[in-house]
Coordinates of C-alpha atoms in Angstrom, one line a residue:
X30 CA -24.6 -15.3 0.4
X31 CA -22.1 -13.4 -2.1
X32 CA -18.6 -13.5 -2.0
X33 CA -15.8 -11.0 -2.7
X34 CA -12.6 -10.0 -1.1
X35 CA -12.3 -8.9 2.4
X36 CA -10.4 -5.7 2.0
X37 CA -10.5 -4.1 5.6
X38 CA -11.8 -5.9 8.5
X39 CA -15.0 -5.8 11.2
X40 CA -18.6 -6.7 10.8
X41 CA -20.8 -4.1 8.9
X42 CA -24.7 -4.5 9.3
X43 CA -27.0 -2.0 7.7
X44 CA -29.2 -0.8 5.3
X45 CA -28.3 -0.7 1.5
X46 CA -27.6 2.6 -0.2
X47 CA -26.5 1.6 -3.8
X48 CA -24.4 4.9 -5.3
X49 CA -24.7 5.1 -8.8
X50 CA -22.2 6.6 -11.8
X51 CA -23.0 10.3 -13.2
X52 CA -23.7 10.1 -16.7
X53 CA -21.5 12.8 -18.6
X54 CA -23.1 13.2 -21.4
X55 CA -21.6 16.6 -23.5
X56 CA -22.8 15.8 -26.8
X57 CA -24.7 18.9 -27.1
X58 CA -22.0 21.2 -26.2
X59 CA -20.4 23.1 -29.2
X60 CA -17.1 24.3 -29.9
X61 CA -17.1 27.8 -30.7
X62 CA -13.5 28.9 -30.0
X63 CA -10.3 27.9 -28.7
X64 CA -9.6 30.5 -26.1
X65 CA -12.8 30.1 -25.0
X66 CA -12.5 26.4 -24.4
X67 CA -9.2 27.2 -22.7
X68 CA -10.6 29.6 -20.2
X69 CA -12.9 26.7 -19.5
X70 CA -10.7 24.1 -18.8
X71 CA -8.3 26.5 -16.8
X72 CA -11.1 27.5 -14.6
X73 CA -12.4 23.6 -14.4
X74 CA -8.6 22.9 -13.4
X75 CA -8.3 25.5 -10.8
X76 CA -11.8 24.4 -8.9
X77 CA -10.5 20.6 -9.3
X78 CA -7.6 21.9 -7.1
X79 CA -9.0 24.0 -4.9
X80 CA -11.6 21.0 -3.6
X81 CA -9.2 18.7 -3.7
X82 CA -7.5 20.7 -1.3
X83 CA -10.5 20.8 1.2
X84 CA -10.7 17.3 0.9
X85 CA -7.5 16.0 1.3
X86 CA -7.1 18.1 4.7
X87 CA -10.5 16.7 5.6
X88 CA -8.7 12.8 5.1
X89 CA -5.5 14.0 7.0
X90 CA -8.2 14.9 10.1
X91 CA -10.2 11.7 9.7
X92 CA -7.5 9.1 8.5
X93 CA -4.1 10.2 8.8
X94 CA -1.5 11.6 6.1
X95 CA -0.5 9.2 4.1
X96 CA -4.3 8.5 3.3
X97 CA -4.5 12.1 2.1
X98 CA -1.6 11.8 -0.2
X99 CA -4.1 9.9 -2.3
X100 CA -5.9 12.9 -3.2
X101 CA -2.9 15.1 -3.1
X102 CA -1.4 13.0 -5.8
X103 CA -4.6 13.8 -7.8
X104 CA -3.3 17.5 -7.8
X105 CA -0.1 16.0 -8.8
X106 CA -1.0 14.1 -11.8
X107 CA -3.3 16.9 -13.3
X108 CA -1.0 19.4 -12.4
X109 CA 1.3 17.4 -15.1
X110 CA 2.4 19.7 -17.8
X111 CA 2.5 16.7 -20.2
X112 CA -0.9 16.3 -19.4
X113 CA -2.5 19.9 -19.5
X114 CA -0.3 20.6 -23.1
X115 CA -2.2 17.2 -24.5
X116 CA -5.6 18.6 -23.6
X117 CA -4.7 22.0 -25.2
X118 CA -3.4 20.7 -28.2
X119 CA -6.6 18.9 -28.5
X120 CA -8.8 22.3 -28.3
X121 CA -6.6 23.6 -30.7
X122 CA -7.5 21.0 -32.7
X123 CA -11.2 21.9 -32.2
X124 CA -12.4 20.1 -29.6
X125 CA -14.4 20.8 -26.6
X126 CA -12.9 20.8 -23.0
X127 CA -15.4 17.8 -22.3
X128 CA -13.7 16.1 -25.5
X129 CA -9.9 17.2 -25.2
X130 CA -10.7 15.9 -21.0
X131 CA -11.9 12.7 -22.1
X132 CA -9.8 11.8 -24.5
X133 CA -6.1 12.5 -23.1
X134 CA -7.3 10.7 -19.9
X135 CA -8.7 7.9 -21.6
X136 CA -5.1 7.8 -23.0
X137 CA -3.3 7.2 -19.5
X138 CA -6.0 5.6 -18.8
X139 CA -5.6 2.3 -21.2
X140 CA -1.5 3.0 -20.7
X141 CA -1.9 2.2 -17.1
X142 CA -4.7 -0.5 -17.6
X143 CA -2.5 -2.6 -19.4
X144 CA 0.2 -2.8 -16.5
X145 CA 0.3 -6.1 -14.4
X146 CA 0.7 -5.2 -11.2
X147 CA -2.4 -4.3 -9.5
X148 CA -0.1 -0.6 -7.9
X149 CA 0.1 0.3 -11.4
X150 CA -3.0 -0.7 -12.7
X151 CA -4.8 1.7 -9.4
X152 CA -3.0 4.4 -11.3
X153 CA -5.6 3.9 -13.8
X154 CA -8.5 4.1 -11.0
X155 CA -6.9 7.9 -10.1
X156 CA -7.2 9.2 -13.7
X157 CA -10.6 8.2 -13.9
X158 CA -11.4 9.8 -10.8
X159 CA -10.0 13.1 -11.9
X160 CA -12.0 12.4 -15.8
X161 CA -15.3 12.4 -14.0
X162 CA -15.3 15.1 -11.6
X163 CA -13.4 17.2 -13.9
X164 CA -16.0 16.9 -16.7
X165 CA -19.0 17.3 -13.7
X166 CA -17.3 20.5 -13.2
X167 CA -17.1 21.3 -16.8
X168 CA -20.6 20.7 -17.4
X169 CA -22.4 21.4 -13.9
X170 CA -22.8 18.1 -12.2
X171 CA -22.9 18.3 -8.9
X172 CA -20.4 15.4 -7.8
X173 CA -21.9 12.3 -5.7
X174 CA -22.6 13.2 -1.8
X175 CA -22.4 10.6 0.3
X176 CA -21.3 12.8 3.4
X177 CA -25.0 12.8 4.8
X178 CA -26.1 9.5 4.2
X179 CA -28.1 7.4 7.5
X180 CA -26.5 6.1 9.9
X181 CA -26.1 2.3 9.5
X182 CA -25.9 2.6 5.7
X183 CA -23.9 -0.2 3.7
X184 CA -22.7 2.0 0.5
X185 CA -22.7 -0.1 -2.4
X186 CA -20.8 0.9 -5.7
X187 CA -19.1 -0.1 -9.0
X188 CA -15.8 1.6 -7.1
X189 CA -15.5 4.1 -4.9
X190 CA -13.1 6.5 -6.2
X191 CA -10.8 8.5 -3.5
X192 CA -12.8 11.5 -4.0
X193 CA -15.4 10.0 -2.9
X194 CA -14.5 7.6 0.0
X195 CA -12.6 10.6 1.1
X196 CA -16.3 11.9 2.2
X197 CA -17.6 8.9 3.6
X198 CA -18.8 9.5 7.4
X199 CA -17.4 6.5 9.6
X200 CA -19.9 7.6 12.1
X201 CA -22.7 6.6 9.4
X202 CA -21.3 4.0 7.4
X203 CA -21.3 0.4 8.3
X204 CA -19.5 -1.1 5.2
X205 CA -18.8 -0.5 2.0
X206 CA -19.0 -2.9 -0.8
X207 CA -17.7 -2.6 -4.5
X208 CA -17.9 -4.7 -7.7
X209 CA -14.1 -4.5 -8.2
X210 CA -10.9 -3.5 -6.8
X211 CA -8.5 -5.4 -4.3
X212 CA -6.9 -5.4 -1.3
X213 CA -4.4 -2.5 -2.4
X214 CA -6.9 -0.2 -3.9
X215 CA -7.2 2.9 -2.5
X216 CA -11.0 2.4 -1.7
X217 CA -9.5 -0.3 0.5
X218 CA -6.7 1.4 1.7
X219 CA -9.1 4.3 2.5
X220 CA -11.6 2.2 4.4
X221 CA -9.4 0.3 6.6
X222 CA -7.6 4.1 7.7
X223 CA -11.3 4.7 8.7
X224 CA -12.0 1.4 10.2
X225 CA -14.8 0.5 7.5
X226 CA -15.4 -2.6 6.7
X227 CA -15.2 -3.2 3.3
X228 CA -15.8 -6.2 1.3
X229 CA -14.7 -5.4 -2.8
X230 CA -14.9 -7.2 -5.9
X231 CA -18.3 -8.5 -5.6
X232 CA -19.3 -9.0 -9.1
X233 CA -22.8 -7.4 -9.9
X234 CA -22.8 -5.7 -6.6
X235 CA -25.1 -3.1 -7.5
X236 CA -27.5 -5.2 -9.4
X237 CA -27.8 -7.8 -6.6
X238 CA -28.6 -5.6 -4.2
X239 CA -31.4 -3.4 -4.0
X240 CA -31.9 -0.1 -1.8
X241 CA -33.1 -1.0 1.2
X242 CA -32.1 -4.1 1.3
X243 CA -30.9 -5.2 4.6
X244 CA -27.0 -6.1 4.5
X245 CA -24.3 -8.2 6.6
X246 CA -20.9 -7.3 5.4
X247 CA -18.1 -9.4 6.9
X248 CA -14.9 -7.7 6.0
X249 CA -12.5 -10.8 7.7
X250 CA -13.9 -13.5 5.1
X251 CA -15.5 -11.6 1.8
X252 CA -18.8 -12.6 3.0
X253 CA -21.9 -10.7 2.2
X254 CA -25.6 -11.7 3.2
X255 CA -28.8 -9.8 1.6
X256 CA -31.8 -9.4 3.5
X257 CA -30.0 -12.4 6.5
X258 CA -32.4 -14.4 8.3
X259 CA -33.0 -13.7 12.4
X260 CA -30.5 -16.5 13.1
X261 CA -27.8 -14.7 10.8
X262 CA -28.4 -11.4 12.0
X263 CA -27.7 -12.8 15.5
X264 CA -24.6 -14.5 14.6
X265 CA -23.3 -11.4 12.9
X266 CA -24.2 -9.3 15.9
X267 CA -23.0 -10.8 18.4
X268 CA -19.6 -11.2 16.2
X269 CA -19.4 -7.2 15.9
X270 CA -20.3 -6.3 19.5
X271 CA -17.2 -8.6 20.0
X272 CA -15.1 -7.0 17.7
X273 CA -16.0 -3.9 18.9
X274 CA -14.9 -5.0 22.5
X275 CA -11.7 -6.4 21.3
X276 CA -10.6 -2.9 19.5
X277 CA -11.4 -1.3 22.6
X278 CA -9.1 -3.7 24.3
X279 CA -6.4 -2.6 22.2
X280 CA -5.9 0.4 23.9
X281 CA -4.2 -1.5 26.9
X282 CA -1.5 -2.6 24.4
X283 CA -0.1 1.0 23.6
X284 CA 3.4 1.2 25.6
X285 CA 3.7 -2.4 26.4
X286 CA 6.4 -4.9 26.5
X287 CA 6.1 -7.2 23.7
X288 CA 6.5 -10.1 25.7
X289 CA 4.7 -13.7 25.1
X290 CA 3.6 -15.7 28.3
X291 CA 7.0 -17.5 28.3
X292 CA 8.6 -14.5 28.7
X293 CA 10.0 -14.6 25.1
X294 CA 10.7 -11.1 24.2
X295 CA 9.9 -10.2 20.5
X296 CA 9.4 -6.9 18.1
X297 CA 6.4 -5.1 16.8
X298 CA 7.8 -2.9 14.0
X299 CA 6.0 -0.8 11.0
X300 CA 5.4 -0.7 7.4
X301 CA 5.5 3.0 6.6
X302 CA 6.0 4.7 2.6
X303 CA 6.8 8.2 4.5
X304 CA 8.3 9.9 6.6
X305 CA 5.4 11.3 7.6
X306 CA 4.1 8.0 8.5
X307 CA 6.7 7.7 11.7
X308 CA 3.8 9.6 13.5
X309 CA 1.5 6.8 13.3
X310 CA 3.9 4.1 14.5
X311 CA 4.4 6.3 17.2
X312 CA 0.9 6.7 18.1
X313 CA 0.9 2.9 18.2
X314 CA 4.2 2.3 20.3
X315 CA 5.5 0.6 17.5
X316 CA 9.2 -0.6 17.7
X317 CA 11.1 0.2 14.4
X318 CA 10.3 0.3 11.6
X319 CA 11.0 -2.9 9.6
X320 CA 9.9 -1.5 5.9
X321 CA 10.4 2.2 5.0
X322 CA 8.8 1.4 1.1
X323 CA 11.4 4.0 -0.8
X324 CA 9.9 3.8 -4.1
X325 CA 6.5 6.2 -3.0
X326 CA 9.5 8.7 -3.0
X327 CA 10.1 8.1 -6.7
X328 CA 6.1 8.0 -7.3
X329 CA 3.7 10.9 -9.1
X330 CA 6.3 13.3 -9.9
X331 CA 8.4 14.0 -12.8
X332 CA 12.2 13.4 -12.1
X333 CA 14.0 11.7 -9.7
X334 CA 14.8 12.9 -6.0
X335 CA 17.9 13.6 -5.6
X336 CA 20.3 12.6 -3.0
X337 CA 19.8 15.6 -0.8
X338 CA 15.7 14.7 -0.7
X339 CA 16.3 11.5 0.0
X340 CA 18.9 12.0 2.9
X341 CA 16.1 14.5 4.2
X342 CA 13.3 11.9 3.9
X343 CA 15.8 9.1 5.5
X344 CA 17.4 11.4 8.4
X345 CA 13.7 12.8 9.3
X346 CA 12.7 9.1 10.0
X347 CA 16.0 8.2 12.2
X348 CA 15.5 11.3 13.8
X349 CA 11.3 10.7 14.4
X350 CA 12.4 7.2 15.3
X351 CA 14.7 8.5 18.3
X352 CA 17.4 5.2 18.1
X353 CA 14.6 2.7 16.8
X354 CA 15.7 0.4 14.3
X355 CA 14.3 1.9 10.5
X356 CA 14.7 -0.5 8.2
X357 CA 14.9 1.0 4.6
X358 CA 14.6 -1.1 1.6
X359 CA 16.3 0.3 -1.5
X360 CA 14.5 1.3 -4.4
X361 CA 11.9 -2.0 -5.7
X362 CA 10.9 -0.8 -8.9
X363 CA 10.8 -2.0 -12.4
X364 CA 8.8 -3.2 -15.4
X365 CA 5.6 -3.6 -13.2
X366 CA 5.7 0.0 -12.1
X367 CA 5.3 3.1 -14.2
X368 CA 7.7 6.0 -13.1
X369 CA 7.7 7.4 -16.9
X370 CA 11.1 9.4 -15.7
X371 CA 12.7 6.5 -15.4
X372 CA 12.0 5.2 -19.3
X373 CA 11.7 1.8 -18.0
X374 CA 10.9 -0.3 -20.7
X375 CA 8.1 -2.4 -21.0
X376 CA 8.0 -6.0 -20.5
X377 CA 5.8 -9.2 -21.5
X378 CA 6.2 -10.4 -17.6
X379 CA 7.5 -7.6 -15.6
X380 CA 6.7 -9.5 -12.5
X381 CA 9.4 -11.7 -13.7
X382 CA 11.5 -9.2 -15.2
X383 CA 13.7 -6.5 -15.1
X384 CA 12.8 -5.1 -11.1
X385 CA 13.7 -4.9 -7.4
X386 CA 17.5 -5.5 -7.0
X387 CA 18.3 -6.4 -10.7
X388 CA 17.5 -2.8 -11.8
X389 CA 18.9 -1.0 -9.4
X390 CA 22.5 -3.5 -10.1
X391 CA 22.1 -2.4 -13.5
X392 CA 21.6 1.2 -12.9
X393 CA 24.4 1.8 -10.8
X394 CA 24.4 5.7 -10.3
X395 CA 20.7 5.9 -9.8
X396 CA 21.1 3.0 -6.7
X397 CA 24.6 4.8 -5.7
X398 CA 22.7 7.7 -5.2
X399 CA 20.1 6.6 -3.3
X400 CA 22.9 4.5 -1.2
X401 CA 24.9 7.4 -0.4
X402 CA 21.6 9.1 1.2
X403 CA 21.3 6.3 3.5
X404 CA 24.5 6.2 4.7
X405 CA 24.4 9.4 5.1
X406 CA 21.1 9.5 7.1
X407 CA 22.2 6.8 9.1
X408 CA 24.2 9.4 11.6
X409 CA 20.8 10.2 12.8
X410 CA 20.3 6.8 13.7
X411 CA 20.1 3.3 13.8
X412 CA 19.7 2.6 9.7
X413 CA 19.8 -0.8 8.0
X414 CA 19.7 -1.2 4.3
X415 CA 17.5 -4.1 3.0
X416 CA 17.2 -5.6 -0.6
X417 CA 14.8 -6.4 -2.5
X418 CA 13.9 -9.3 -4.7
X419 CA 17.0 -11.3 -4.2
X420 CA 17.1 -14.9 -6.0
X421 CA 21.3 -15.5 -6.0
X422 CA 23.9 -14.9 -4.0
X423 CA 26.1 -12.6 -6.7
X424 CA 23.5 -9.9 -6.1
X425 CA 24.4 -10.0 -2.1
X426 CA 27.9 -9.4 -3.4
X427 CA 27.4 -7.0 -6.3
X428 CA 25.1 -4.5 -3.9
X429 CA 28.2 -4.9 -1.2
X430 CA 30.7 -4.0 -3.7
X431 CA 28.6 -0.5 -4.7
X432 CA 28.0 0.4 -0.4
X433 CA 32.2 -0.1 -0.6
X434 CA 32.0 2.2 -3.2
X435 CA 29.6 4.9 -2.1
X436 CA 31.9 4.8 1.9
X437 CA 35.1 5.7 -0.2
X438 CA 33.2 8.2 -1.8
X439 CA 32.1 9.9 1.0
X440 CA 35.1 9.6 2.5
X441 CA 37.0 11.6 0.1
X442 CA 34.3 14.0 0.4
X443 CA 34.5 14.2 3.8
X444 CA 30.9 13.9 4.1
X445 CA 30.3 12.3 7.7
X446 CA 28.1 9.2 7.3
X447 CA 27.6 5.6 9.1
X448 CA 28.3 2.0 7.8
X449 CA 25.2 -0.3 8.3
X450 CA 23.7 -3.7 8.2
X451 CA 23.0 -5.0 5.1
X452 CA 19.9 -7.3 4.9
X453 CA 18.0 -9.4 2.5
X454 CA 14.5 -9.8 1.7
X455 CA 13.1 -13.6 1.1
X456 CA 10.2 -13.2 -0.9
X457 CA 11.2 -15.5 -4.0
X458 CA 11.1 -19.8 -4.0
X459 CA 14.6 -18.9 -5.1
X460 CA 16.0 -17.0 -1.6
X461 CA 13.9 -19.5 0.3
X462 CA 16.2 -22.3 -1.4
X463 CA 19.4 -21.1 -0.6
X464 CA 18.3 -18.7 2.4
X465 CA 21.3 -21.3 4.2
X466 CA 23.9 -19.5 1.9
X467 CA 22.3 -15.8 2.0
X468 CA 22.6 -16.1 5.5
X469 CA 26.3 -16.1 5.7
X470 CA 26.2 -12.8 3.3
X471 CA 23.3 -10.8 5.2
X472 CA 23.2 -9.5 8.4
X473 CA 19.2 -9.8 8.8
X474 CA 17.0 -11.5 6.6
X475 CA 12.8 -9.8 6.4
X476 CA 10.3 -12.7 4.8
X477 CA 8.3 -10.5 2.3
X478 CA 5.0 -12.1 2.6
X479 CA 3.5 -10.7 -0.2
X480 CA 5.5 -11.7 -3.1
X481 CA 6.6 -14.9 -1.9
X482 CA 2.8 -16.3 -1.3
X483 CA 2.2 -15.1 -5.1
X484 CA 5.2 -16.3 -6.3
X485 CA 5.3 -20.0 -4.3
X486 CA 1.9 -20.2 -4.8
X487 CA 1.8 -19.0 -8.5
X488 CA -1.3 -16.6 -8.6
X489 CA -2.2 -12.8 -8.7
X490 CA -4.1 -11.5 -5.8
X491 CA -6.2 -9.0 -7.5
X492 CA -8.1 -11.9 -9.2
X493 CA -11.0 -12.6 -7.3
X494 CA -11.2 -16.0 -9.1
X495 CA -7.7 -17.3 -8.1
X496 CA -7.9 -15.3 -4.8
X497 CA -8.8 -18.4 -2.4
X498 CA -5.5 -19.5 -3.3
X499 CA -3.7 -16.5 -2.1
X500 CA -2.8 -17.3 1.3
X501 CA 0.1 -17.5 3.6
X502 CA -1.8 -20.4 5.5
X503 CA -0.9 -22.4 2.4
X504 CA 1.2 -25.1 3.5
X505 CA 3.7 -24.6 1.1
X506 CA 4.3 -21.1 1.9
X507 CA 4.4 -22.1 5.3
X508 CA 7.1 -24.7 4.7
X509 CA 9.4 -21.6 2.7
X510 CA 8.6 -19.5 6.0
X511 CA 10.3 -22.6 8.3
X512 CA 13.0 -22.9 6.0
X513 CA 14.0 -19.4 5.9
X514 CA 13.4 -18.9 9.4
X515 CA 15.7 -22.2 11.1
X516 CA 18.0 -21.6 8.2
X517 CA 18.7 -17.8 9.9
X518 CA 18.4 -18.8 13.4
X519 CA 21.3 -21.6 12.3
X520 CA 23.5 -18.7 10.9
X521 CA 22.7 -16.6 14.0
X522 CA 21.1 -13.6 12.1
X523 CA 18.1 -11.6 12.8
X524 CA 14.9 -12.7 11.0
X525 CA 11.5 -10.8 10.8
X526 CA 8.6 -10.5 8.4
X527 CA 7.5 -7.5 6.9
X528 CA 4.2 -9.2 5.1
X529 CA 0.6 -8.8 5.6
X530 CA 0.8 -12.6 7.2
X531 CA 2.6 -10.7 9.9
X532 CA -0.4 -9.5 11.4
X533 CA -2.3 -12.9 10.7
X534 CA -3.1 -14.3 13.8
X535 CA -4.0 -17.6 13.2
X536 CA 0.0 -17.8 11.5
X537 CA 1.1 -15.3 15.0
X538 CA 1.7 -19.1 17.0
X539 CA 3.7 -20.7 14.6
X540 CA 5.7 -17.8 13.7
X541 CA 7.0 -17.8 17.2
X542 CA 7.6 -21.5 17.4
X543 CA 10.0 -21.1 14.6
X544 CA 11.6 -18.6 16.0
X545 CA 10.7 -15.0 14.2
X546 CA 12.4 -11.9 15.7
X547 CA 10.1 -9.4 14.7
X548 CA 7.1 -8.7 13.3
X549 CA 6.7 -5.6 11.0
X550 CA 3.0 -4.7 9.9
X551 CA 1.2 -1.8 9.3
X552 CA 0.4 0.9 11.9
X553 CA -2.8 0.0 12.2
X554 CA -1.7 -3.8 12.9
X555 CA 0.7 -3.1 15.6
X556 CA -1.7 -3.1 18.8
X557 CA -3.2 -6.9 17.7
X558 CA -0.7 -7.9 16.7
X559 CA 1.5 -7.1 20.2
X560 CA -1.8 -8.8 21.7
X561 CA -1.5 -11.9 19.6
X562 CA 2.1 -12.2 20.6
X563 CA 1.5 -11.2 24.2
X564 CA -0.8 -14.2 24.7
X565 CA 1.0 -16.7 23.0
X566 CA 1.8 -19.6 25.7
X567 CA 4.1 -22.4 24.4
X568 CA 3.0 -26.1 24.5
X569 CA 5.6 -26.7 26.4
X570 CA 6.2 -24.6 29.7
X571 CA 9.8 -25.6 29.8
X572 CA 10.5 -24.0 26.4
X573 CA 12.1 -20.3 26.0

């Protein structure tokens, strides 16, 4: 048995197809002049678009929008005039197109590399993606197909780039299995929109396996079994006929109540970066929306939206959400993300530094901006404004004083807008410490999962060797969740989660005993996760 890191769930069983790199070897190509080179990588440039093109609307048919934004965002980044003049200015300098590819690449490359957060750091994964197939078009290479592989094949790879998952066949691929990446790559991200199972940062994955081989992939627990015995292969089958059966099931779920057997009414909300995304919430009957991620707004361009964009992106979701709740978190950015608009400076620690809330407090007109497009939008519908990152009280009052601000603003405009609820999210030992006194300055409080299991529990989840520890079943994360949760029930606020332990069914039970309001996930989550909820019985039948 191997193990890695369950990265999208279900049972894959199959036959090993191990997908190799493309050497890109241009040593023997020689520079003869610059135009020439020019015209080459102008003409390499333009087919890079045009088939990413082709491919992203091929995603958008077969996983949704927001998965094809990964490719479109390929087209952004090359389409970067910072990027194109670096790659001239090296063939002026007499090199190649290969060359002047390779190196300005390799450049972002390492810059990206050497973030600390694992968003970041994927960053680097796109630019290497756009390297290779730029410089197989440059020199001929027809790019890796894996459209027409067998049905039940397990694709095994160093990574799988977006370009390439992007032509994986669900109906012929079991699982997928990688020797790095996490649970945020896009390969992951990718698979899951698919419903692949995927099991990723298996070290030596491709030497360990061998085509051919025969392969049990189990995406829930990182587990991976070469060439399993009859008695494993029964196990695993009968496990994935079940599965199969239960996603069927989930069908029944699409309109319904969220109600538990006690007749305890709670909320299914979504996790959505888009407004786009609103479609597939809907699909899924979803309630609200319980984190609208602002800061993919900000992503892969070059200057800031401005406050008209963001009211557009804002209003279009209140509007798509038709009086739903849309919970919009305000700008979590910082020293562990590169917007290089922004000239945010680089830090030591970033995930301890200078981000989330305490940026946007000491960049006033940037958050004002973004504040008065939320108010704004928030005629369309029913708005709340969460923060993020919140460790003391003063920051509560600071981000009050700056809404005050932005509504007499407005007002002297004469720009119609709506006051809202103002929120906090608990994802720091900090908030979870004094979540009795953030209560009586926020109006809701949303448990940030995420964060607050790597921050309580000190350790990165994108390191497959501390991973094990990265868990919200962790009793001390479980003991932050109590806290914050009696502490807002005791203040009378609204409390929800908006975590990947949201959707974690073996926490689902005691999430309810404590008393949790709603349950945001992502849209994929929503139907078994109103399932979990919907069969939840209390031990005690007297209890409501």
């Amino acid at each position: 048995m191997i193990k890695g890191i369950g990265a999208s769930q279900g049972y894959g069983i199959g036959t090993a197809v191990i997908i190799n790199d493309t050497i890109t070897d241009y040593s023997n190509i020689k520079f003869t002049d610059a135009k020439t080179q020019k015209n080459r990588l102008k003409n390499a440039i333009n087919q890079f678009i045009s088939e990413t093109e082709e491919l992203a609307a091929d995603v958008k048919k077969s996983a949704g929008s927001k998965e094809a934004e990964i490719l479109e965002g390929h087209i952004v980044m090359l389409s970067d005039p910072l990027m194109q003049t670096q790659m001239s200015d090296n063939i002026d300098a007499g090199f190649v197109a290969e060359k002047a590819v390779d190196t300005v690449c390799n450049m972002f490359i390492d810059m990206f590399s050497s973030a600390n957060d694992e968003l970041t750091s994927q960053r680097a994964s796109d630019i290497k993606d756009i390297k290779t197939r730029l410089l197989n078009i440059l020199l001929g290479i027809k790019s890796i197909d894996i459209s027409h592989v067998p049905k039940h094949s397990v694709l095994i790879a160093k990574d799988f780039t977006p370009s390439m998952t992007s032509r994986i066949n669900p109906n012929n691929v079991s699982a997928i299995i990688t020797q790095i990446g996490g649970i945020t790559s896009h390969s992951a991200i990718l698979a899951r929109a698919m419903g692949i199972p995927a099991v990723l940062s298996v070290p030596d994955a491709t030497k360990k396996i061998r085509n051919k081989d025969i392969i049990i992939a189990d995406g829930f627990k990182g587990k991976i079994f070469v060439n399993p015995s009859a008695q494993e292969l029964e196990y695993y089958s009968s496990l994935q006929t079940e599965y199969l059966k239960q996603k069927d099931s989930l069908m029944a779920y699409i309109g319904k109540e969220t109600i538990t057997q006690d007749g305890i009414k709670k909320s299914v909300y979504a996790n959505i970066g888009r407004p786009e995304d609103v479609q597939n919430v809907l699909h899924c009957s979803g309630e609200g929306i319980g984190l609208f991620r602002t800061e993919f707004l900000f992503m892969d361009r070059n200057q800031e939206p401005d406050e008209e964009e963001q009211f557009e992106a804002y209003s279009t979701a209140a509007r798509a959400m038709d009086c739903r709740e849309v919970i919009i978190r305000t700008l979590d950015i910082g020293g562990d993300k590169e917007i290089p608009y922004l000239k945010i400076e680089k830090e030591d620690n970033p995930f301890l530094g200078h981000r989330g809330i305490r940026y946007c407090l000491d960049n006033p007109k940037l958050f004002k901006k973004q504040i008065r497009a939320i108010l704004r939008a928030a005629v369309y519908g029913c708005i709340k404004i969460m923060l993020p990152l919140v460790t003391c009280v003063e920051e509560v009052q600071q981000a009050k004083a700056l809404i005050k601000e932005c509504e007499a603003e407005l007002n002297e405009k004469k720009i119609e807008y709506k006051s809202v609820a103002l929120g906090v999210m608990i994802e720091t030992p900090a908030a979870v410490l004094i979540s009795d006194i953030l209560a009586r300055e926020a109006e809701f409080f949303s448990i940030g999962t995420n964060d607050l299991t790597g921050y309580t529990m000190a350790v990165d989840r994108g390191n497959a060797k501390v991973c094990n520890l990265y868990d919200a079943m962790q009793p001390a994360v479980l003991r932050a969740i109590e806290i914050t949760i009696k502490n807002a029930k005791r203040e009378g606020i609204q409390v929800g989660m908006c975590g990947e332990a949201a959707a974690d069914t073996r926490l689902i039970p005691k999430l309810i005993e404590w008393g949790l309001d709603e349950f945001s996930v992502n849209p994929g989550s929503i139907l078994q996760t109103r399932k979990a909820i919907c069969e939840y019985k209390s031990k005690n039948p007297d209890e409501k």
